Short mmCIF file of C-alpha atoms in Angstrom, two decimals:
data_model
loop_
_atom_site.label_atom_id
_atom_site.label_comp_id
_atom_site.label_asym_id
_atom_site.label_seq_id
_atom_site.Cartn_x
_atom_site.Cartn_y
_atom_site.Cartn_z
CA MET A 33 -0.01 0.08 -0.04
CA MET A 34 2.76 2.27 0.97
CA GLU A 35 5.05 1.64 -2.27
CA LYS A 36 1.73 2.30 -4.24
CA ALA A 37 1.22 5.33 -2.73
CA GLU A 38 4.56 6.89 -3.33
CA ALA A 39 3.99 7.07 -7.08
CA ASP A 40 1.36 9.93 -6.77
CA ARG A 41 3.97 12.57 -5.06
CA PRO A 42 3.92 14.73 -3.05
CA ILE A 43 0.62 13.73 -1.80
CA GLY A 44 1.76 10.05 -1.72
CA TRP A 45 5.06 11.15 -0.09
CA ARG A 46 2.85 12.34 2.92
CA ASP A 47 0.97 9.50 2.88
CA SER A 48 3.36 6.64 2.74
CA ALA A 49 5.49 8.34 5.41
CA MET A 50 2.01 8.87 7.54
CA PHE A 51 0.98 5.15 7.32
CA ALA A 52 4.52 3.74 8.36
CA PHE A 53 4.61 6.33 11.09
CA GLY A 54 1.20 5.06 12.19
CA TYR A 55 2.01 1.80 12.39
CA ARG A 56 5.29 2.19 14.05
CA PHE A 57 3.97 4.87 16.54
CA LEU A 58 1.03 2.66 17.66
CA GLY A 59 -0.97 5.70 18.27
CA ARG A 60 -4.81 6.68 17.73
CA SER A 61 -5.13 8.63 14.62
CA ILE A 62 -6.07 11.99 16.51
CA GLU A 63 -2.54 11.55 18.23
CA ASP A 64 -0.93 11.36 14.89
CA VAL A 65 -2.47 14.50 13.28
CA ASP A 66 -1.99 16.28 16.39
CA LEU A 67 1.72 16.12 16.29
CA ASN A 68 4.05 18.91 15.26
CA LEU A 69 7.28 19.19 13.38
CA GLU A 70 9.09 20.22 16.53
CA ASP A 71 7.94 17.17 18.29
CA LEU A 72 10.07 14.97 15.72
CA THR A 73 13.80 14.43 15.76
CA ILE A 74 14.69 11.91 12.98
CA THR A 75 18.28 10.44 12.93
CA ASP A 76 19.69 7.81 10.67
CA ASP A 77 17.83 4.59 12.16
CA ARG A 78 15.27 5.84 14.35
CA VAL A 79 12.85 8.57 14.95
CA PHE A 80 12.12 10.59 18.73
CA VAL A 81 8.59 11.76 19.23
CA TRP A 82 7.88 14.03 22.07
CA LEU A 83 4.41 13.91 23.75
CA ALA A 84 3.17 16.25 26.09
CA GLU A 85 0.43 13.75 26.97
CA ASP A 86 -1.73 11.13 25.60
CA ARG A 87 -5.16 9.76 26.69
CA THR A 88 -3.71 7.24 29.00
CA HIS A 89 -1.10 9.75 30.17
CA GLN A 90 -2.84 12.54 31.05
CA GLY A 91 -0.20 15.60 31.82
CA GLU A 92 2.65 13.19 31.73
CA GLU A 93 5.46 13.80 28.99
CA GLN A 94 6.92 11.15 27.05
CA THR A 95 9.63 10.49 24.48
CA ILE A 96 8.79 7.54 22.27
CA ILE A 97 11.61 6.17 20.27
CA LEU A 98 10.52 4.61 17.15
CA HIS A 99 13.38 2.21 15.59
CA ASP A 100 13.44 1.60 12.05
CA ARG A 101 13.00 -1.63 10.05
CA GLU A 102 13.93 -2.56 6.77
CA ASP A 103 10.36 -3.18 5.64
CA LEU A 104 9.07 -0.08 6.75
CA ARG A 105 11.79 2.48 5.83
CA LEU A 106 10.20 4.96 8.08
CA VAL A 107 13.27 7.51 8.53
CA PHE A 108 13.42 7.41 4.79
CA ARG A 109 9.95 8.09 4.02
CA LEU A 110 9.46 10.54 6.88
CA ARG A 111 12.57 12.28 6.15
CA ARG A 112 11.46 12.93 2.48
CA TYR A 113 8.27 14.40 3.48
CA VAL A 114 9.45 16.56 5.85
CA ASN A 115 12.41 17.54 3.79
CA TRP A 116 9.63 18.51 1.16
CA LEU A 117 7.96 20.50 3.72
CA ALA A 118 10.96 22.38 4.44
CA GLU A 119 11.26 23.22 0.51
CA GLN A 120 7.86 24.70 0.80
CA GLY A 121 9.14 26.72 3.84
CA ILE A 122 7.42 24.84 6.31
CA THR A 123 9.71 23.85 9.21
CA THR A 124 7.33 24.25 12.21
CA GLY A 125 3.66 23.56 13.06
CA PRO A 126 1.65 20.38 11.91
CA VAL A 127 3.37 17.39 10.56
CA TRP A 128 0.72 15.92 8.72
CA ARG A 129 -1.07 18.78 5.91
CA GLU A 130 -3.61 18.89 3.48
CA ILE A 131 -1.82 19.16 0.19
CA LEU A 132 -3.61 20.14 -2.95
CA ARG A 133 -3.92 18.52 -6.45
CA SER A 134 -1.40 21.29 -7.50
CA GLY A 135 1.25 19.90 -5.34
CA ARG A 136 1.31 22.59 -3.15
CA VAL A 137 0.42 22.60 0.70
CA ALA A 138 -3.04 24.10 1.70
CA SER A 139 -2.93 27.65 2.87
CA PRO A 140 -4.96 28.69 6.07
CA GLU A 141 -7.40 30.83 3.59
CA THR A 142 -7.80 27.30 1.72
CA ARG A 143 -8.78 25.46 4.71
CA ALA A 144 -10.89 28.28 5.82
CA THR A 145 -13.07 28.00 2.81
CA LYS A 146 -14.11 24.45 3.45
CA GLY A 147 -15.93 24.51 6.44
CA GLY A 148 -16.59 21.86 8.97
CA GLY A 149 -13.83 19.90 10.87
CA ALA A 150 -11.23 21.61 8.43
CA THR A 151 -12.11 25.09 9.61
CA LYS A 152 -12.04 23.88 13.25
CA ARG A 153 -8.76 21.96 12.85
CA GLY A 154 -7.01 24.87 11.30
CA LEU A 155 -3.79 23.80 9.51
CA TYR A 156 -3.84 20.35 11.34
CA LEU A 157 -5.52 17.52 9.38
CA ARG A 158 -8.64 15.99 10.35
CA PRO A 159 -8.23 12.34 11.82
CA GLN A 160 -11.14 11.40 9.20
CA THR A 161 -8.68 12.39 6.51
CA VAL A 162 -6.09 9.43 7.55
CA ASN A 163 -9.12 7.42 7.65
CA ASP A 164 -9.88 8.20 3.99
CA ARG A 165 -6.47 7.98 2.82
CA VAL A 166 -6.21 4.36 4.27
CA LYS A 167 -9.34 3.45 2.39
CA HIS A 168 -8.34 5.05 -0.57
CA TRP A 169 -4.68 3.30 -0.94
CA PHE A 170 -5.84 0.08 0.39
CA ALA A 171 -8.58 -0.43 -2.71
CA THR A 172 -5.95 1.43 -5.21
CA ALA A 173 -3.31 -1.39 -4.26
CA GLY A 174 -5.89 -4.03 -4.81
CA LEU A 175 -5.77 -5.52 -1.36
CA LYS A 176 -9.02 -7.38 0.12
CA SER A 177 -10.11 -7.37 3.90
CA ASP A 178 -10.34 -9.97 5.93
CA GLY A 179 -13.70 -8.82 6.62
CA ARG A 180 -13.31 -6.53 9.02
CA PRO A 181 -13.88 -2.46 8.07
CA VAL A 182 -10.56 -0.92 6.38
CA SER A 183 -9.71 2.22 8.57
CA SER A 184 -6.75 4.14 9.69
CA HIS A 185 -7.47 2.06 13.18
CA GLY A 186 -5.80 -0.86 11.18
CA LEU A 187 -2.38 0.86 11.20
CA ARG A 188 -2.76 0.54 15.26
CA ALA A 189 -4.40 -2.72 15.20
CA ASP A 190 -1.64 -4.24 12.75
CA GLY A 191 1.06 -3.13 14.72
CA ALA A 192 -0.43 -4.52 18.16
CA THR A 193 -1.26 -7.75 15.96
CA GLY A 194 2.11 -8.04 14.69
CA LEU A 195 3.56 -7.93 18.25
CA GLY A 196 1.18 -10.08 20.02
CA THR A 197 1.66 -12.72 17.53
CA SER A 198 5.41 -12.38 17.55
CA GLY A 199 5.60 -13.11 21.24
CA ALA A 200 5.47 -9.88 22.73
CA THR A 201 4.48 -9.70 26.61
CA ASP A 202 1.39 -8.03 27.60
CA GLU A 203 3.62 -5.50 29.35
CA GLU A 204 5.35 -4.67 26.09
CA LEU A 205 2.19 -4.51 24.13
CA GLU A 206 0.63 -1.90 26.96
CA ALA A 207 4.19 0.08 26.57
CA ALA A 208 4.39 -0.10 22.83
CA GLY A 209 0.63 1.10 22.46
CA ARG A 210 0.62 3.36 25.74
CA TRP A 211 -2.35 1.45 26.92
CA LYS A 212 -3.29 1.55 30.46
CA LYS A 213 -1.56 -0.90 32.55
CA GLY A 214 -3.63 -3.92 32.90
CA SER A 215 -5.47 -3.07 29.71
CA ARG A 216 -7.19 -6.50 27.93
CA ILE A 217 -7.89 -4.42 24.59
CA PRO A 218 -4.59 -5.18 22.89
CA ARG A 219 -5.04 -8.96 23.53
CA GLU A 220 -8.91 -9.33 23.18
CA TRP A 221 -9.32 -7.01 20.77
CA TYR A 222 -6.14 -7.34 18.15
CA VAL A 223 -4.07 -10.51 19.17
CA ARG A 224 -6.79 -12.86 19.98
CA PRO A 225 -9.28 -12.49 17.15
CA THR A 226 -6.29 -12.96 14.64
CA LYS A 227 -5.01 -16.19 16.35
CA ASN A 228 -8.59 -17.46 16.46
CA ALA A 229 -9.27 -16.91 12.51
CA ALA A 230 -5.92 -19.24 12.22
CA ARG A 231 -7.24 -21.75 14.12
CA ASP A 232 -8.99 -24.76 12.70
CA LEU A 233 -10.23 -27.51 15.35
CA PHE A 234 -10.94 -29.84 12.43
CA LYS A 235 -7.20 -30.10 11.80
CA LYS A 236 -7.46 -32.91 14.64
CA VAL A 237 -9.77 -34.88 12.51
CA PRO A 238 -8.04 -37.37 10.08
CA VAL A 239 -8.47 -36.55 6.27
CA HIS A 240 -10.57 -39.09 4.89
CA ASP A 241 -9.00 -41.06 2.21
CA PRO A 242 -11.24 -43.01 -0.23
CA ASN A 243 -8.66 -45.12 -1.82
CA ALA A 244 -7.77 -46.59 1.76
CA GLN A 245 -11.20 -47.71 2.36
CA ALA A 246 -11.31 -49.22 -1.33
CA GLN A 247 -8.30 -51.45 -0.57
CA GLU A 248 -9.82 -52.93 2.33
#
């Protein structure tokens, strides 16, 4: 999906960086779109994210370290997008911004004419925009859902599921997604349904071989 998006630049550069970040950050969409460029420090192999607080840690500052992966290329994708913003003269303020089909970042005046959530959010993207972009590129890439709705929440869910099915402990899951200590959400909402879907009790039943019966 990210590779498909990158062909449509600069919008696709933003989207692929946003998807890679959302998966690795394990954040809620509102947390993603509320971030400022000043909150990010990009190094050669990781991204540092400063959070003033989140839903679980009210009034508690955090610095989240996102180590990069070869199959994610978070540093490359995020740095490319941030550098492109800098070329537009944007080095502070919201990380994720509306980009017009002309290839320019939407101005405050343009955003103000759209009304609704765009007006209320100012230069910050609405969480719904992340949702719309995930749906768009999921369909464009020809991907198929497992029956669950396609949404931006899937970025958080996929990250949690990957950790849980790869042996992460409950404590590690809670820390990665910044869930409340003792929360059952990661296991019950993300990990367990995936494991249950892969579980086939009928594997215990021997496969019927009609040839064996004929030989008797």
